[in-house]
Tab-separated table of C-alpha atoms in Angstrom:
chain	number	residue	atom	x	y	z
C	1	MET	CA	111.002	43.225	-60.906
C	2	PHE	CA	111.019	46.866	-61.834
C	3	LEU	CA	114.075	48.204	-63.850
C	4	LEU	CA	114.569	51.669	-65.030
C	5	LEU	CA	116.187	51.152	-68.368
C	6	TRP	CA	117.171	53.812	-70.608
C	7	THR	CA	119.752	53.355	-73.515
C	8	ALA	CA	121.762	55.953	-75.307
C	9	VAL	CA	122.790	54.318	-78.697
C	10	LEU	CA	126.078	55.849	-78.623
C	11	LEU	CA	129.414	54.592	-78.713
C	12	CYS	CA	132.129	55.257	-76.156
C	13	GLU	CA	135.571	54.238	-76.375
C	14	ILE	CA	137.127	53.101	-72.819
C	15	SER	CA	140.853	52.203	-72.346
C	16	ALA	CA	141.744	49.369	-70.287
C	17	ASP	CA	143.834	51.642	-68.125
C	18	THR	CA	140.644	53.636	-67.306
C	19	GLY	CA	139.950	50.639	-65.008
C	20	LEU	CA	136.503	49.436	-64.964
C	21	SER	CA	137.458	49.150	-61.313
C	22	GLN	CA	135.842	52.537	-61.126
C	23	LYS	CA	132.306	52.805	-60.518
C	24	PRO	CA	129.402	55.053	-61.444
C	25	THR	CA	128.964	57.993	-59.068
C	26	VAL	CA	125.421	58.030	-57.615
C	27	VAL	CA	124.223	61.235	-55.732
C	28	ILE	CA	121.017	60.736	-53.542
C	29	PRO	CA	119.855	64.227	-51.706
C	30	PRO	CA	118.074	64.077	-48.658
C	31	LEU	CA	114.837	62.531	-49.405
C	32	THR	CA	111.297	63.702	-47.244
C	33	ALA	CA	108.540	61.591	-47.754
C	34	GLY	CA	106.003	63.128	-50.459
C	35	GLN	CA	108.622	65.715	-51.733
C	36	GLN	CA	109.887	65.529	-55.302
C	37	SER	CA	113.603	64.637	-55.355
C	38	THR	CA	116.259	63.782	-58.065
C	39	LEU	CA	118.588	60.895	-58.023
C	40	THR	CA	121.962	61.309	-60.450
C	41	CYS	CA	124.371	58.556	-61.833
C	42	THR	CA	127.361	59.828	-63.679
C	43	ALA	CA	129.420	57.011	-65.862
C	44	PRO	CA	133.182	56.677	-64.865
C	45	GLY	CA	135.759	58.075	-67.023
C	46	LEU	CA	135.200	60.401	-70.080
C	47	CYS	CA	133.890	59.290	-73.251
C	48	SER	CA	135.295	60.400	-76.605
C	49	GLY	CA	133.102	58.055	-78.539
C	50	SER	CA	129.542	56.947	-78.031
C	51	ALA	CA	127.570	57.457	-74.825
C	52	PRO	CA	127.137	54.108	-72.409
C	53	ASP	CA	123.926	52.485	-71.559
C	54	ILE	CA	122.852	53.719	-68.090
C	55	THR	CA	120.027	51.641	-66.140
C	56	TRP	CA	118.579	52.203	-62.705
C	57	SER	CA	117.122	49.392	-60.744
C	58	TRP	CA	115.363	49.396	-57.109
C	59	ARG	CA	115.157	46.643	-54.662
C	60	GLY	CA	112.750	46.472	-51.853
C	61	LYS	CA	113.312	45.591	-48.034
C	62	ARG	CA	112.249	42.073	-48.902
C	63	ASN	CA	114.932	41.791	-51.293
C	64	ASN	CA	112.360	41.809	-53.942
C	65	ASP	CA	112.297	44.196	-56.903
C	66	SER	CA	109.798	47.079	-56.683
C	67	TYR	CA	108.128	49.708	-58.975
C	68	ILE	CA	108.064	53.203	-58.279
C	69	THR	CA	105.275	55.357	-59.721
C	70	GLY	CA	105.551	58.709	-61.131
C	71	ASN	CA	109.215	58.469	-62.216
C	72	THR	CA	110.941	60.195	-64.975
C	73	THR	CA	114.410	59.739	-66.379
C	74	GLU	CA	116.590	62.330	-68.064
C	75	PHE	CA	120.038	61.395	-69.743
C	76	LYS	CA	122.351	64.184	-69.878
C	77	THR	CA	125.684	64.693	-71.802
C	78	GLU	CA	128.647	67.133	-70.754
C	79	ASN	CA	131.309	68.123	-72.939
C	80	VAL	CA	134.554	68.497	-70.752
C	81	THR	CA	136.991	69.024	-73.201
C	82	ALA	CA	137.414	68.834	-76.648
C	83	GLY	CA	136.511	65.223	-77.739
C	84	THR	CA	135.632	64.207	-74.075
C	85	GLN	CA	132.164	63.834	-72.783
C	86	ARG	CA	130.656	62.993	-69.440
C	87	HIS	CA	127.274	61.050	-69.404
C	88	THR	CA	124.836	61.442	-66.373
C	89	SER	CA	121.101	59.745	-65.950
C	90	ALA	CA	118.881	61.598	-63.711
C	91	LEU	CA	115.951	59.956	-61.938
C	92	THR	CA	113.310	62.026	-60.573
C	93	PHE	CA	110.397	60.750	-58.478
C	94	ASN	CA	108.279	61.199	-55.346
C	95	PRO	CA	109.816	59.458	-52.388
C	96	LEU	CA	107.485	57.392	-49.887
C	97	ALA	CA	108.196	55.914	-46.667
C	98	GLU	CA	107.823	52.652	-48.020
C	99	HIS	CA	111.214	53.584	-49.997
C	100	HIS	CA	113.068	54.113	-46.863
C	101	SER	CA	115.686	51.596	-46.601
C	102	THR	CA	115.747	50.215	-49.969
C	103	SER	CA	118.469	49.771	-52.440
C	104	VAL	CA	118.975	51.584	-55.705
C	105	THR	CA	121.593	50.414	-58.162
C	106	CYS	CA	122.661	52.391	-60.918
C	107	LYS	CA	124.438	50.035	-63.804
C	108	VAL	CA	126.529	51.422	-66.702
C	109	SER	CA	127.124	49.286	-69.837
C	110	PHE	CA	129.893	49.814	-72.375
C	111	ARG	CA	130.596	48.714	-75.673
C	112	GLY	CA	131.797	45.098	-75.384
C	113	ASP	CA	129.545	44.153	-72.603
C	114	ILE	CA	131.589	45.819	-70.178
C	115	THR	CA	129.475	46.866	-67.336
C	116	THR	CA	129.922	48.748	-63.830
C	117	GLU	CA	127.352	49.503	-61.018
C	118	GLU	CA	126.753	51.119	-57.786
C	119	THR	CA	124.170	50.532	-55.038
C	120	GLN	CA	123.259	52.596	-52.381
C	121	THR	CA	120.846	52.613	-49.522
C	122	VAL	CA	118.058	54.939	-49.857
C	123	ASN	CA	116.970	56.884	-46.594
C	124	VAL	CA	113.536	58.794	-46.551
C	125	SER	CA	112.487	61.254	-43.973
C	126	TYR	CA	108.985	60.200	-42.874
C	127	VAL	CA	106.709	60.296	-39.949
C	128	LYS	CA	103.277	58.198	-39.837
C	129	GLU	CA	100.352	58.205	-38.021
C	130	VAL	CA	100.305	58.126	-34.105
C	131	GLN	CA	99.084	55.146	-32.696
C	132	ILE	CA	97.729	54.694	-29.113
C	133	THR	CA	97.452	51.192	-27.410
C	134	GLY	CA	96.216	50.413	-23.987
C	135	SER	CA	93.153	50.203	-21.825
C	136	ARG	CA	91.459	53.596	-21.427
C	137	LYS	CA	89.336	52.549	-18.529
C	138	VAL	CA	90.912	51.588	-15.455
C	139	THR	CA	89.708	50.827	-11.762
C	140	GLU	CA	90.773	53.126	-8.886
C	141	GLY	CA	93.877	52.010	-7.524
C	142	GLU	CA	95.273	50.035	-10.325
C	143	THR	CA	97.709	51.084	-12.927
C	144	LEU	CA	97.174	52.984	-15.915
C	145	SER	CA	99.373	51.620	-18.898
C	146	LEU	CA	99.011	53.436	-22.308
C	147	ASN	CA	101.596	53.127	-25.056
C	148	CYS	CA	102.177	55.563	-27.759
C	149	SER	CA	103.889	54.530	-31.144
C	150	VAL	CA	104.691	56.166	-34.375
C	151	GLU	CA	106.583	54.943	-37.459
C	152	SER	CA	109.220	57.335	-38.648
C	153	PHE	CA	112.756	58.093	-39.652
C	154	PRO	CA	114.577	59.478	-37.951
C	155	PRO	CA	113.163	58.586	-34.888
C	156	SER	CA	110.594	60.830	-33.329
C	157	LEU	CA	110.427	62.020	-29.917
C	158	ILE	CA	107.059	61.411	-28.005
C	159	THR	CA	105.802	62.988	-25.387
C	160	TRP	CA	102.744	62.455	-22.901
C	161	ALA	CA	100.671	65.400	-21.668
C	162	LYS	CA	97.319	65.908	-19.852
C	163	MET	CA	95.046	68.369	-20.837
C	164	SER	CA	93.833	70.967	-18.313
C	165	GLU	CA	90.458	72.979	-19.133
C	166	SER	CA	92.662	76.002	-20.682
C	167	ASP	CA	95.872	74.543	-21.789
C	168	LEU	CA	98.411	71.555	-21.498
C	169	GLN	CA	99.934	71.034	-18.263
C	170	GLU	CA	103.263	69.944	-17.572
C	171	ASP	CA	104.501	66.650	-19.387
C	172	THR	CA	103.584	63.436	-17.551
C	173	ASP	CA	106.511	61.907	-19.099
C	174	THR	CA	108.924	61.898	-21.977
C	175	PHE	CA	110.341	59.032	-23.797
C	176	THR	CA	112.627	59.065	-27.046
C	177	GLN	CA	111.560	56.916	-30.099
C	178	ASP	CA	114.383	54.241	-29.835
C	179	GLN	CA	111.862	51.436	-30.044
C	180	ARG	CA	109.072	53.587	-31.538
C	181	THR	CA	107.012	53.200	-28.634
C	182	GLY	CA	106.439	55.532	-25.473
C	183	ALA	CA	104.713	54.085	-22.417
C	184	LEU	CA	103.025	56.275	-20.070
C	185	SER	CA	102.538	54.510	-16.502
C	186	ILE	CA	100.498	56.026	-13.476
C	187	TYR	CA	100.406	53.705	-10.532
C	188	ASN	CA	97.695	53.997	-7.754
C	189	VAL	CA	95.484	55.949	-10.196
C	190	THR	CA	92.761	58.106	-8.531
C	191	ALA	CA	89.731	59.821	-9.854
C	192	GLU	CA	91.882	63.123	-10.761
C	193	ASP	CA	93.986	61.041	-13.151
C	194	SER	CA	90.554	60.938	-15.529
C	195	GLY	CA	90.693	63.306	-18.428
C	196	GLN	CA	92.406	63.794	-21.990
C	197	TYR	CA	95.801	62.729	-22.645
C	198	VAL	CA	97.859	63.945	-25.492
C	199	CYS	CA	100.678	61.871	-27.142
C	200	THR	CA	102.722	64.021	-29.190
C	201	ALA	CA	105.457	63.079	-32.031
C	202	THR	CA	108.117	65.598	-32.679
C	203	HIS	CA	110.244	64.791	-36.089
C	204	LEU	CA	113.201	66.953	-36.972
C	205	ASN	CA	112.224	69.614	-34.319
C	206	LYS	CA	108.676	70.065	-35.675
C	207	THR	CA	105.751	68.689	-34.096
C	208	HIS	CA	104.017	66.854	-36.794
C	209	LYS	CA	101.642	64.602	-35.062
C	210	MET	CA	99.317	64.756	-32.073
C	211	ARG	CA	96.595	62.464	-30.886
C	212	ASN	CA	94.171	62.769	-28.160
C	213	VAL	CA	92.961	59.882	-25.991
C	214	THR	CA	90.316	59.759	-22.883
C	215	VAL	CA	91.253	58.017	-19.899
C	216	THR	CA	88.294	57.228	-17.288
C	217	VAL	CA	88.727	55.997	-13.876
C	218	ILE	CA	86.295	53.677	-12.381
C	219	TYR	CA	85.593	54.671	-9.030
C	220	ILE	CA	83.311	55.522	-6.371
C	221	ARG	CA	83.101	58.066	-3.240
C	222	LYS	CA	81.049	57.270	0.175
C	223	PRO	CA	77.415	58.421	-0.248
C	224	GLN	CA	76.670	62.443	0.933
C	225	ILE	CA	73.496	63.336	2.260
C	226	SER	CA	72.373	67.088	2.361
C	227	GLY	CA	69.172	68.587	3.946
C	228	SER	CA	68.186	69.342	7.489
C	229	THR	CA	67.259	66.025	9.448
C	230	ALA	CA	65.293	68.368	11.981
C	231	VAL	CA	61.981	69.342	10.795
C	232	ASN	CA	59.033	70.564	12.594
C	233	GLU	CA	55.637	68.723	12.693
C	234	GLY	CA	53.728	69.806	9.423
C	235	ASP	CA	56.679	70.742	7.300
C	236	VAL	CA	58.330	69.203	4.264
C	237	LEU	CA	61.304	66.629	4.959
C	238	SER	CA	63.574	67.006	1.927
C	239	LEU	CA	66.919	64.918	1.862
C	240	THR	CA	69.164	64.598	-1.053
C	241	CYS	CA	71.689	61.732	-1.262
C	242	SER	CA	74.495	61.694	-3.855
C	243	ALA	CA	77.359	59.626	-4.725
C	244	GLU	CA	80.358	60.839	-6.597
C	245	SER	CA	81.373	57.906	-9.081
C	246	PHE	CA	81.886	56.839	-12.506
C	247	PRO	CA	79.845	55.288	-14.107
C	248	PRO	CA	77.202	56.808	-12.084
C	249	SER	CA	75.622	54.907	-9.219
C	250	VAL	CA	71.905	53.944	-8.661
C	251	ILE	CA	70.901	55.714	-5.299
C	252	THR	CA	68.059	54.310	-3.407
C	253	TRP	CA	66.318	55.691	-0.138
C	254	THR	CA	64.573	53.194	2.251
C	255	LYS	CA	63.807	53.400	6.085
C	256	LEU	CA	65.048	51.163	8.523
C	257	SER	CA	63.314	47.907	9.208
C	258	SER	CA	61.278	48.632	6.115
C	259	ASN	CA	62.145	47.236	2.477
C	260	THR	CA	59.921	49.717	0.817
C	261	THR	CA	61.769	51.955	-1.782
C	262	LEU	CA	60.880	55.314	-0.833
C	263	ASN	CA	62.715	57.105	-4.254
C	264	ASN	CA	65.849	56.306	-6.475
C	265	GLY	CA	67.742	57.912	-9.046
C	266	THR	CA	70.839	57.657	-10.582
C	267	GLY	CA	73.604	59.743	-9.363
C	268	SER	CA	71.612	61.249	-6.686
C	269	ALA	CA	68.071	60.847	-5.379
C	270	THR	CA	65.903	63.269	-3.119
C	271	LEU	CA	63.565	62.089	-0.492
C	272	VAL	CA	60.624	64.293	-0.114
C	273	ILE	CA	58.045	64.028	2.522
C	274	PRO	CA	55.256	66.837	2.981
C	275	ASN	CA	53.488	67.357	6.095
C	276	VAL	CA	55.482	65.037	8.148
C	277	THR	CA	54.102	63.610	11.661
C	278	ALA	CA	55.831	61.914	14.415
C	279	GLU	CA	55.668	58.628	12.429
C	280	HIS	CA	58.096	60.061	9.966
C	281	SER	CA	60.739	60.227	12.959
C	282	GLY	CA	63.436	57.632	12.744
C	283	GLN	CA	66.512	56.444	10.681
C	284	TYR	CA	66.535	56.693	6.767
C	285	ILE	CA	69.146	54.840	4.686
C	286	CYS	CA	70.787	55.839	1.632
C	287	THR	CA	72.026	53.157	-0.503
C	288	ALA	CA	74.680	53.564	-3.496
C	289	ASN	CA	74.924	50.510	-6.062
C	290	HIS	CA	78.020	50.835	-8.264
C	291	LEU	CA	78.821	48.031	-10.437
C	292	ASN	CA	79.731	45.184	-8.043
C	293	THR	CA	79.892	47.724	-5.010
C	294	THR	CA	77.215	48.763	-2.481
C	295	LEU	CA	77.950	51.836	-0.206
C	296	THR	CA	75.325	52.980	2.389
C	297	GLU	CA	75.094	56.103	4.456
C	298	ARG	CA	72.377	56.373	7.322
C	299	VAL	CA	70.668	59.499	8.886
C	300	THR	CA	68.402	60.001	11.852
C	301	VAL	CA	65.390	62.543	11.205
C	302	THR	CA	64.046	64.098	14.442
C	303	LEU	CA	60.455	65.715	14.177
C	304	THR	CA	59.879	68.795	16.526
C	305	TRP	CA	56.249	68.485	17.701
C	306	ILE	CA	54.138	69.563	20.504
C	307	THR	CA	50.451	68.709	21.404
C	308	GLU	CA	47.803	70.896	22.982
C	309	ILE	CA	47.364	71.210	26.453
C	310	GLN	CA	45.716	67.820	27.051
C	311	THR	CA	42.333	66.801	28.791
C	312	GLY	CA	42.516	66.592	32.212
C	313	SER	CA	44.758	69.516	32.868
C	314	VAL	CA	42.673	71.202	35.892
C	315	CYS	CA	42.982	73.369	38.840
C	316	GLU	CA	41.535	72.288	42.312
C	317	LEU	CA	41.062	75.135	45.222
C	318	GLN	CA	41.009	73.943	48.615
C	319	SER	CA	41.111	76.430	51.080
C	320	ASP	CA	43.516	79.242	50.370
C	321	VAL	CA	45.927	76.534	48.434
C	322	LEU	CA	45.713	76.137	44.625
C	323	THR	CA	46.870	73.220	42.740
C	324	CYS	CA	47.069	73.026	39.207
C	325	TRP	CA	48.079	70.077	36.963
C	326	CYS	CA	48.902	70.919	33.153
C	327	VAL	CA	50.003	68.014	30.580
C	328	SER	CA	51.546	68.144	27.293
C	329	GLU	CA	53.488	65.877	24.774
C	330	GLY	CA	56.104	66.737	22.274
C	331	PHE	CA	59.850	66.494	21.004
C	332	PRO	CA	61.887	67.839	22.299
C	333	LEU	CA	60.255	67.481	25.635
C	334	PRO	CA	57.840	70.955	26.343
C	335	THR	CA	58.763	73.361	29.226
C	336	PHE	CA	56.120	74.839	31.265
C	337	LYS	CA	55.525	78.615	32.283
C	338	TRP	CA	52.811	79.437	34.535
C	339	PRO	CA	52.294	83.364	34.502
C	340	LEU	CA	50.151	83.407	37.702
C	341	LEU	CA	53.803	82.924	39.436
C	342	GLU	CA	55.009	86.406	38.425
C	343	ASP	CA	52.924	87.891	41.297
C	344	HIS	CA	53.709	85.336	44.010
C	345	THR	CA	57.095	84.439	45.708
C	346	GLN	CA	55.881	81.384	47.836
C	347	TYR	CA	54.842	78.476	45.336
C	348	SER	CA	56.014	75.237	44.434
C	349	VAL	CA	56.452	73.474	41.137
C	350	VAL	CA	56.743	69.876	40.391
C	351	THR	CA	57.590	68.352	36.730
C	352	SER	CA	57.380	64.705	36.049
C	353	VAL	CA	58.358	63.100	32.693
C	354	SER	CA	57.061	59.732	30.934
C	355	LYS	CA	58.516	59.023	27.773
C	356	GLN	CA	57.386	62.121	25.944
C	357	THR	CA	54.769	63.151	28.086
C	358	VAL	CA	55.466	65.919	30.491
C	359	ASN	CA	53.150	66.740	33.852
C	360	SER	CA	53.744	70.154	35.679
C	361	THR	CA	51.933	70.646	38.974
C	362	VAL	CA	52.194	74.014	40.728
C	363	THR	CA	50.893	74.928	44.206
C	364	VAL	CA	50.361	78.578	45.357
C	365	ARG	CA	48.659	80.206	48.332
C	366	ASN	CA	46.577	83.048	48.230
C	367	HIS	CA	46.170	83.364	44.518
C	368	GLY	CA	43.407	85.670	43.973
C	369	ASN	CA	42.905	84.509	40.386
C	370	THR	CA	39.637	83.521	38.813
C	371	ALA	CA	41.563	81.843	35.758
C	372	VAL	CA	44.901	80.058	35.642
C	373	GLU	CA	47.005	79.995	32.246
C	374	CYS	CA	49.328	77.052	31.309
C	375	VAL	CA	51.879	77.666	28.665
C	376	ALA	CA	53.920	74.711	27.094
C	377	SER	CA	56.884	75.060	24.364
C	378	ASN	CA	59.599	73.414	22.287
C	379	GLU	CA	61.323	74.346	19.581
C	380	ASN	CA	58.195	73.795	17.212
C	381	ARG	CA	55.831	76.060	18.811
C	382	GLU	CA	53.925	77.498	21.914
C	383	VAL	CA	50.592	76.063	23.232
C	384	LYS	CA	48.164	77.768	25.876
C	385	ALA	CA	45.223	76.807	27.952
C	386	ASN	CA	43.085	78.261	30.475
C	387	LEU	CA	42.734	75.904	33.182
C	388	THR	CA	38.996	75.150	34.823
C	389	ILE	CA	39.455	75.998	38.752
C	390	GLN	CA	37.294	73.314	40.775
C	391	THR	CA	36.687	73.967	44.341
C	392	LYS	CA	36.977	70.965	47.141
C	393	LEU	CA	36.085	71.013	50.688
C	394	PRO	CA	39.171	71.673	52.746
C	395	GLU	CA	40.438	68.586	54.693
C	396	ALA	CA	40.644	70.785	58.230
C	397	ASP	CA	36.795	71.379	58.326
C	398	ALA	CA	35.959	67.724	57.543
C	399	GLY	CA	38.479	66.550	60.317
C	400	PRO	CA	36.935	67.110	63.535
C	401	GLN	CA	33.431	65.697	62.473
C	402	ARG	CA	35.222	62.459	61.446
C	403	GLY	CA	36.723	62.286	64.951
C	404	VAL	CA	33.609	63.028	67.289
C	405	LEU	CA	31.565	59.766	65.666
C	406	PRO	CA	33.712	57.344	66.894
C	407	TRP	CA	33.471	58.781	70.700
C	408	ILE	CA	29.870	58.860	70.387
C	409	VAL	CA	29.585	55.245	69.354
C	410	ALA	CA	31.638	54.140	72.207
C	411	GLY	CA	29.789	56.334	74.688
C	412	VAL	CA	26.332	54.500	73.862
C	413	SER	CA	27.952	51.195	73.919
C	414	LEU	CA	29.221	52.042	77.539
C	415	THR	CA	26.140	53.090	78.573
C	416	VAL	CA	24.328	50.187	77.666
C	417	ASN	CA	26.571	47.580	79.075
C	418	VAL	CA	26.532	49.505	82.792
C	419	LEU	CA	22.697	49.052	82.469
C	420	CYS	CA	23.009	45.399	81.509
C	421	ILE	CA	25.191	44.744	84.400
C	422	ILE	CA	22.617	46.571	86.805
C	423	CYS	CA	19.787	44.419	86.021
C	424	ILE	CA	21.479	41.154	86.070
C	425	TRP	CA	23.122	42.033	89.759
C	426	SER	CA	19.287	43.209	90.606
C	427	LEU	CA	17.962	39.952	89.562
C	428	TRP	CA	20.440	37.622	91.256
C	429	ASN	CA	19.687	39.247	94.276
C	430	THR	CA	15.773	38.753	94.128
C	431	ARG	CA	16.177	35.159	93.435
C	432	LYS	CA	18.106	34.279	96.768
C	433	LYS	CA	15.438	35.607	98.905
C	434	VAL	CA	12.908	33.024	97.409
C	435	LYS	CA	12.615	29.350	99.063
C	436	PRO	CA	13.734	27.292	95.977
C	437	ASN	CA	11.454	24.178	95.066
C	438	GLN	CA	12.861	20.794	94.659
C	439	GLU	CA	14.506	21.442	91.270
C	440	ASP	CA	15.504	24.666	92.035
C	441	ARG	CA	17.446	22.966	95.106
C	442	VAL	CA	18.912	19.977	93.026
C	443	TYR	CA	20.217	22.732	90.475
C	444	MET	CA	21.439	24.853	93.290
C	445	SER	CA	23.221	21.518	95.028
C	446	ILE	CA	24.819	20.938	91.819
C	447	GLN	CA	25.974	24.278	91.333
C	448	LYS	CA	27.505	24.218	95.175
C	449	ALA	CA	28.553	20.739	95.375
C	450	GLU	CA	31.723	21.658	97.165
C	451	THR	CA	30.123	23.866	100.172
C	452	SER	CA	28.913	22.393	103.650
C	453	GLU	CA	25.818	23.903	103.632
C	454	TYR	CA	24.904	21.371	100.846
C	455	GLU	CA	26.599	18.342	101.787
C	456	VAL	CA	23.236	15.994	102.224
C	457	ILE	CA	20.519	15.765	99.429
C	458	THR	CA	17.150	14.871	100.741
C	459	PRO	CA	13.815	14.981	98.865
C	460	TYR	CA	11.507	17.639	100.287
C	461	GLN	CA	8.545	16.049	101.992
C	462	THR	CA	5.175	17.642	102.382
């Protein structure tokens, strides 16, 4: 227990009618933490004799006596009238926030063990450090909840503000310090809610305390792919995949139906393939791995290519009809141009397609050319070739020879058959004029059994 005691060893006569019901007069000016102040205690009544004893005592918030460091006391005597005096004690100290709501007692003791005292509550204006509680990290879609508090007397006004790039924006919310706490709540937060927030404590119309806190929103956006997906054969394929997120995502490039990682990076990754060929066409997959979330984006790479005029492209001349075939492959499918048709009005062009192969056939009469040029092109480039002209025996000249041969064979066969018939008929007539021998008659008899001429068969007698 701390007692501030000082005693003026003076005698003060006090009459009974003065009334010890009177109490000392204690004056406490407005107190501000950290600023030196003086409390005064004046003894009741006017003394014409010795001065009374005046003591100070201090009781803390928990009803325990406390000690105030750095205090000084001063006793003053004021002559009011001839023979009467007023006695005052002054206590000077530096008030602190801990002194707020404590009690100070001034006790006056007169001769004859007569005492009187006065107790008052001390109010100290003060403001302490701003305290911010609550999670600074929140997942997108959840609720951000922060509490800003400051211990002060009288209560401070707490305001929340979000820091922009150049200055403070409008207050997000404003709270009075009724419960010494200011709650900031943002529902369904988005990435735009990330940033620096400022809690400000305004005390007695003065901004005394400010504290910043950085809020981060955990989020991820759909991966975005940039770069040309249509490239020419031999060029460089360059595609960049990025995913806006916090914390940064891990980006990985793969090709469909392949588990091979082509490239990866944090936040973004660039896929580079130099000197692309037809095999590099297809679907590529960008995968963004973010904490427990995986997002993918696909892109189809198309290669623009064309081959040279292929072997087998040729021209065939038959009579006055020229037929040419020209073959090429590519993507997009190549188109053909025949410069020789510029000087002709009668011709035919037939185009056939099989997968990426295109065959163009042109037929023209009376061409009068010694060389034929075929031109194929697509978005990639243009290819040309001079086709060889091969001469073929026309079908119109070969046709009559093939028609005469069957008639010759038929004529020879008919002549042989007629001659054979004449020979057989002549031999038959000759044999009928010769008398037959026994064997002949038997043979003839057998052959003529049904005729009357040979009804009886007898042996020939000599």
